[in-house]
Amino acid sequence: MPVIERPLPPYMQVIAHIRAQIDAGELRPGDLIPSDRELAKEWGISRVTAQKVLTALKAEGLAESITGVGTRVRESASKVHHTGRDRAAAVRRSGRIYTPGEYARIVSAELVPAPEPVAAALGIEAGAPAIKRVRVTYNKDDQAVSASTSWYDGEFAEAAPRLLEAERITEGSWSYLEARTGRRAVYGSDSIDTRLATQEDAALLGIELPAALKESTTTLKDGENVVVEYGISISQSGRNSVYEYEIDG
């Protein structure tokens, strides 16, 4: 039986659209976001729903209200994340995991038997169906700088079929999966290590062996401790992750 994909709720469609405009630079810091009246007219939604959109954008830190002016795009925050939580919040807001000047391509998306380590991370049986999405990130010179593989329980395939399409999910995989399944990522853990690149790594990044790589493993869970996403990211030497923080005296 073919899977019929249900559309996102109206307010999430509008939020995703405005996020994409901000992400693409079509709406810049200081630019006005349409008012609730304008959004209601343009999208055919109620003003209550339109107000919900603006409230969500402000809660995510993308917009701010200016008395007598309206709602505008906030000034860009520092590109340096203070914590991993800040980084995750930025990803949830924009649907992007890469930095300005870079772009990404989904090179494959398929349902495959889960390898033992992936199955253990997802809490499923080894060999059970798992969704595997591979993404490569490029810099402004079109050189591959990192690659990541995101894994999801194969049971999500029916409810969230776009995870099996080799196309970028504009609103971000987290937001999409949450809208389709109700599973909201609320807890994340990162593990960072270094290792030598394999032949597969070299093919993805276009590098020569031997080469050293940084490998980051991320596990995202919902409020019921269910793994929403398990990801492994690799990057070449020289691509740093920077975190700033305060130390209480």
Coordinates of C-alpha atoms in Angstrom, one line a residue:
M1 CA 0.0 0.0 0.0
P2 CA 1.5 3.4 -1.0
V3 CA 2.3 5.8 1.8
I4 CA 0.3 9.0 1.7
E5 CA 2.2 11.8 3.3
R6 CA 0.1 14.2 5.4
P7 CA 1.0 17.9 5.1
L8 CA 2.5 19.8 8.0
P9 CA 0.1 21.7 10.3
P10 CA -0.6 25.2 8.8
Y11 CA 1.4 27.1 11.5
M12 CA 4.4 24.8 11.0
Q13 CA 4.3 25.4 7.3
V14 CA 4.5 29.1 7.8
I15 CA 7.2 28.8 10.4
A16 CA 9.3 26.5 8.1
H17 CA 8.9 29.0 5.3
I18 CA 10.0 32.0 7.4
R19 CA 12.9 30.0 8.8
A20 CA 14.0 29.1 5.3
Q21 CA 13.8 32.8 4.2
I22 CA 16.0 33.8 7.2
D23 CA 18.4 30.9 6.5
A24 CA 18.7 31.9 2.8
G25 CA 19.3 35.6 3.6
E26 CA 16.0 36.6 2.0
L27 CA 15.0 38.0 5.4
R28 CA 18.0 39.7 7.1
P29 CA 18.5 41.0 10.6
G30 CA 16.3 44.0 11.1
D31 CA 13.9 43.1 8.3
L32 CA 10.3 43.1 9.3
I33 CA 8.4 39.9 9.4
P34 CA 4.8 40.1 8.1
S35 CA 2.3 40.9 10.8
D36 CA -0.3 38.5 12.0
R37 CA -2.9 40.2 9.8
E38 CA -0.7 39.9 6.7
L39 CA 0.2 36.3 7.5
A40 CA -3.4 35.4 7.9
K41 CA -4.3 36.9 4.6
E42 CA -1.3 35.5 2.7
W43 CA -1.6 31.9 4.0
G44 CA -5.4 31.7 4.5
I45 CA -5.0 31.0 8.3
S46 CA -6.7 32.6 11.3
R47 CA -5.1 35.5 13.1
V48 CA -4.8 33.3 16.2
T49 CA -2.7 30.8 14.1
A50 CA -0.7 33.7 12.7
Q51 CA 0.0 35.0 16.2
K52 CA 1.1 31.5 17.2
V53 CA 3.7 31.6 14.3
L54 CA 5.1 34.9 15.5
T55 CA 5.2 33.7 19.1
A56 CA 7.1 30.5 18.0
L57 CA 9.6 32.6 16.0
K58 CA 10.3 34.8 19.0
A59 CA 10.6 31.8 21.4
E60 CA 13.2 30.3 19.0
G61 CA 15.2 33.6 19.1
L62 CA 14.7 34.3 15.4
A63 CA 12.5 37.4 15.9
E64 CA 11.7 40.2 18.3
S65 CA 8.9 42.6 18.8
I66 CA 9.6 46.3 18.5
T67 CA 6.9 48.6 19.9
G68 CA 5.4 50.8 17.2
V69 CA 7.3 48.9 14.5
G70 CA 6.3 45.3 14.5
T71 CA 8.1 41.9 14.5
R72 CA 11.6 41.9 13.0
V73 CA 14.4 39.4 12.4
R74 CA 16.8 39.5 15.3
E75 CA 20.4 40.6 14.9
S76 CA 22.6 37.5 14.2
A77 CA 23.9 35.8 17.2
S78 CA 27.5 35.0 17.6
K79 CA 28.6 32.2 15.4
V80 CA 30.4 30.6 18.4
H81 CA 28.1 28.4 20.4
H82 CA 28.5 28.5 24.1
T83 CA 27.5 24.9 24.7
G84 CA 26.4 21.9 22.8
R85 CA 22.9 22.8 23.8
D86 CA 23.3 26.2 22.0
R87 CA 24.4 24.3 18.9
A88 CA 21.4 22.0 19.0
A89 CA 19.0 25.0 19.5
A90 CA 20.5 26.7 16.4
V91 CA 20.0 23.5 14.4
R92 CA 16.3 23.2 15.6
R93 CA 15.7 26.9 14.6
S94 CA 17.2 26.8 11.1
G95 CA 17.2 23.1 10.1
R96 CA 20.9 23.6 9.3
I97 CA 23.9 22.0 10.9
Y98 CA 26.5 23.7 8.7
T99 CA 28.0 27.2 9.0
P100 CA 27.5 30.2 6.8
G101 CA 29.4 29.9 3.4
E102 CA 28.9 26.1 3.4
Y103 CA 26.2 24.0 1.8
A104 CA 25.2 20.3 2.1
R105 CA 24.0 17.6 -0.2
I106 CA 22.1 14.4 0.9
V107 CA 24.0 11.8 -1.2
S108 CA 21.9 8.8 -0.1
A109 CA 18.8 7.9 1.9
E110 CA 17.7 4.3 2.2
L111 CA 16.3 1.6 4.4
V112 CA 19.0 -0.9 5.4
P113 CA 19.6 -3.7 7.9
A114 CA 21.0 -2.0 11.1
P115 CA 24.6 -2.9 11.9
E116 CA 25.3 -4.1 15.4
P117 CA 26.6 -0.8 16.9
V118 CA 23.7 1.2 15.2
A119 CA 21.1 -1.3 16.4
A120 CA 22.4 -1.0 20.0
A121 CA 22.3 2.7 19.8
L122 CA 18.8 2.8 18.5
G123 CA 17.5 0.1 20.8
I124 CA 16.5 -2.3 18.0
E125 CA 17.5 -5.8 16.9
A126 CA 20.7 -6.1 14.8
G127 CA 19.6 -6.5 11.2
A128 CA 16.3 -4.8 11.8
P129 CA 15.3 -2.1 9.2
A130 CA 17.0 1.3 9.9
I131 CA 16.9 4.5 7.9
K132 CA 20.3 5.7 6.8
R133 CA 20.8 9.2 5.5
V134 CA 24.3 10.3 4.4
R135 CA 25.1 14.0 4.0
V136 CA 28.2 15.7 2.7
T137 CA 29.0 19.3 3.5
Y138 CA 31.0 21.5 1.2
N139 CA 32.7 24.9 1.6
K140 CA 32.4 27.9 -0.7
D141 CA 35.1 26.4 -3.0
D142 CA 33.0 23.2 -3.4
Q143 CA 35.4 21.1 -1.4
A144 CA 34.0 18.4 0.9
V145 CA 34.8 19.3 4.5
S146 CA 32.7 16.9 6.4
A147 CA 30.3 14.0 6.1
S148 CA 27.6 12.6 8.4
T149 CA 25.4 9.6 8.6
S150 CA 22.1 9.9 10.4
W151 CA 20.3 6.7 11.6
Y152 CA 16.7 6.3 12.5
D153 CA 14.5 3.4 13.6
G154 CA 13.0 1.9 10.4
E155 CA 9.6 2.1 12.0
F156 CA 9.6 5.8 11.3
A157 CA 9.7 5.2 7.5
E158 CA 5.9 4.9 7.1
A159 CA 5.1 8.0 9.1
A160 CA 8.1 10.1 7.9
P161 CA 8.8 9.0 4.3
R162 CA 10.8 12.0 3.4
L163 CA 13.6 10.6 5.5
L164 CA 14.1 8.1 2.6
E165 CA 14.4 10.8 0.0
A166 CA 17.9 12.0 -1.0
E167 CA 16.8 15.6 -0.6
R168 CA 17.3 18.2 2.1
I169 CA 14.4 18.5 4.5
T170 CA 14.0 22.3 4.7
E171 CA 12.6 22.5 8.2
G172 CA 15.2 20.1 9.4
S173 CA 14.9 16.4 10.1
W174 CA 14.2 17.0 13.8
S175 CA 11.2 19.2 13.2
Y176 CA 9.9 17.0 10.4
L177 CA 10.1 13.8 12.5
E178 CA 8.5 15.6 15.4
A179 CA 5.6 16.7 13.2
R180 CA 5.1 13.2 11.8
T181 CA 5.6 11.1 14.9
G182 CA 5.3 13.4 17.9
R183 CA 8.8 12.4 19.0
R184 CA 10.6 15.6 20.1
A185 CA 14.3 15.5 20.7
V186 CA 14.9 16.9 24.2
Y187 CA 18.2 15.3 25.3
G188 CA 21.4 15.0 23.4
S189 CA 24.9 13.6 24.0
D190 CA 28.0 14.1 21.9
S191 CA 31.2 12.0 21.9
I192 CA 34.2 13.3 20.0
D193 CA 37.3 11.2 19.1
T194 CA 39.9 11.0 16.4
R195 CA 40.8 8.1 14.1
L196 CA 42.3 7.2 10.7
A197 CA 40.1 7.6 7.6
T198 CA 38.9 4.5 5.8
Q199 CA 38.5 4.0 2.1
E200 CA 34.8 4.9 2.4
D201 CA 35.7 8.1 4.3
A202 CA 38.2 9.0 1.6
A203 CA 35.7 8.6 -1.1
L204 CA 33.1 10.8 0.6
L205 CA 35.5 13.6 1.5
G206 CA 37.8 13.3 -1.6
I207 CA 41.0 12.9 0.4
E208 CA 44.0 10.8 0.1
L209 CA 45.0 8.1 2.6
P210 CA 46.4 8.0 5.1
A211 CA 44.5 10.8 6.8
A212 CA 43.4 11.6 10.3
L213 CA 39.7 12.5 11.0
K214 CA 37.7 13.9 13.8
E215 CA 34.6 11.7 14.5
S216 CA 31.6 13.0 16.5
T217 CA 28.9 10.7 17.6
T218 CA 25.6 12.2 18.6
T219 CA 22.6 10.5 20.2
L220 CA 19.3 12.4 20.5
K221 CA 16.4 11.1 22.8
D222 CA 12.9 12.2 23.5
G223 CA 11.2 12.7 26.8
E224 CA 10.5 9.0 27.1
N225 CA 14.2 8.1 26.6
V226 CA 13.5 6.8 23.1
V227 CA 16.3 7.4 20.6
V228 CA 15.1 9.8 17.9
E229 CA 18.3 10.0 15.9
Y230 CA 21.8 8.5 16.1
G231 CA 24.4 10.2 14.0
I232 CA 28.1 9.9 13.2
S233 CA 29.9 12.9 11.7
I234 CA 33.5 13.0 10.3
S235 CA 35.6 16.0 9.3
Q236 CA 39.1 16.6 8.2
S237 CA 41.9 17.9 10.4
G238 CA 41.7 21.7 10.8
R239 CA 37.9 21.9 11.0
N240 CA 37.3 22.9 14.6
S241 CA 34.3 22.9 16.9
V242 CA 34.6 26.0 19.2
Y243 CA 32.7 26.4 22.4
E244 CA 33.0 29.3 24.8
Y245 CA 31.8 29.2 28.4
E246 CA 32.0 30.9 31.7
I247 CA 33.6 29.4 34.8
D248 CA 31.9 30.4 38.0
G249 CA 34.4 31.6 40.6

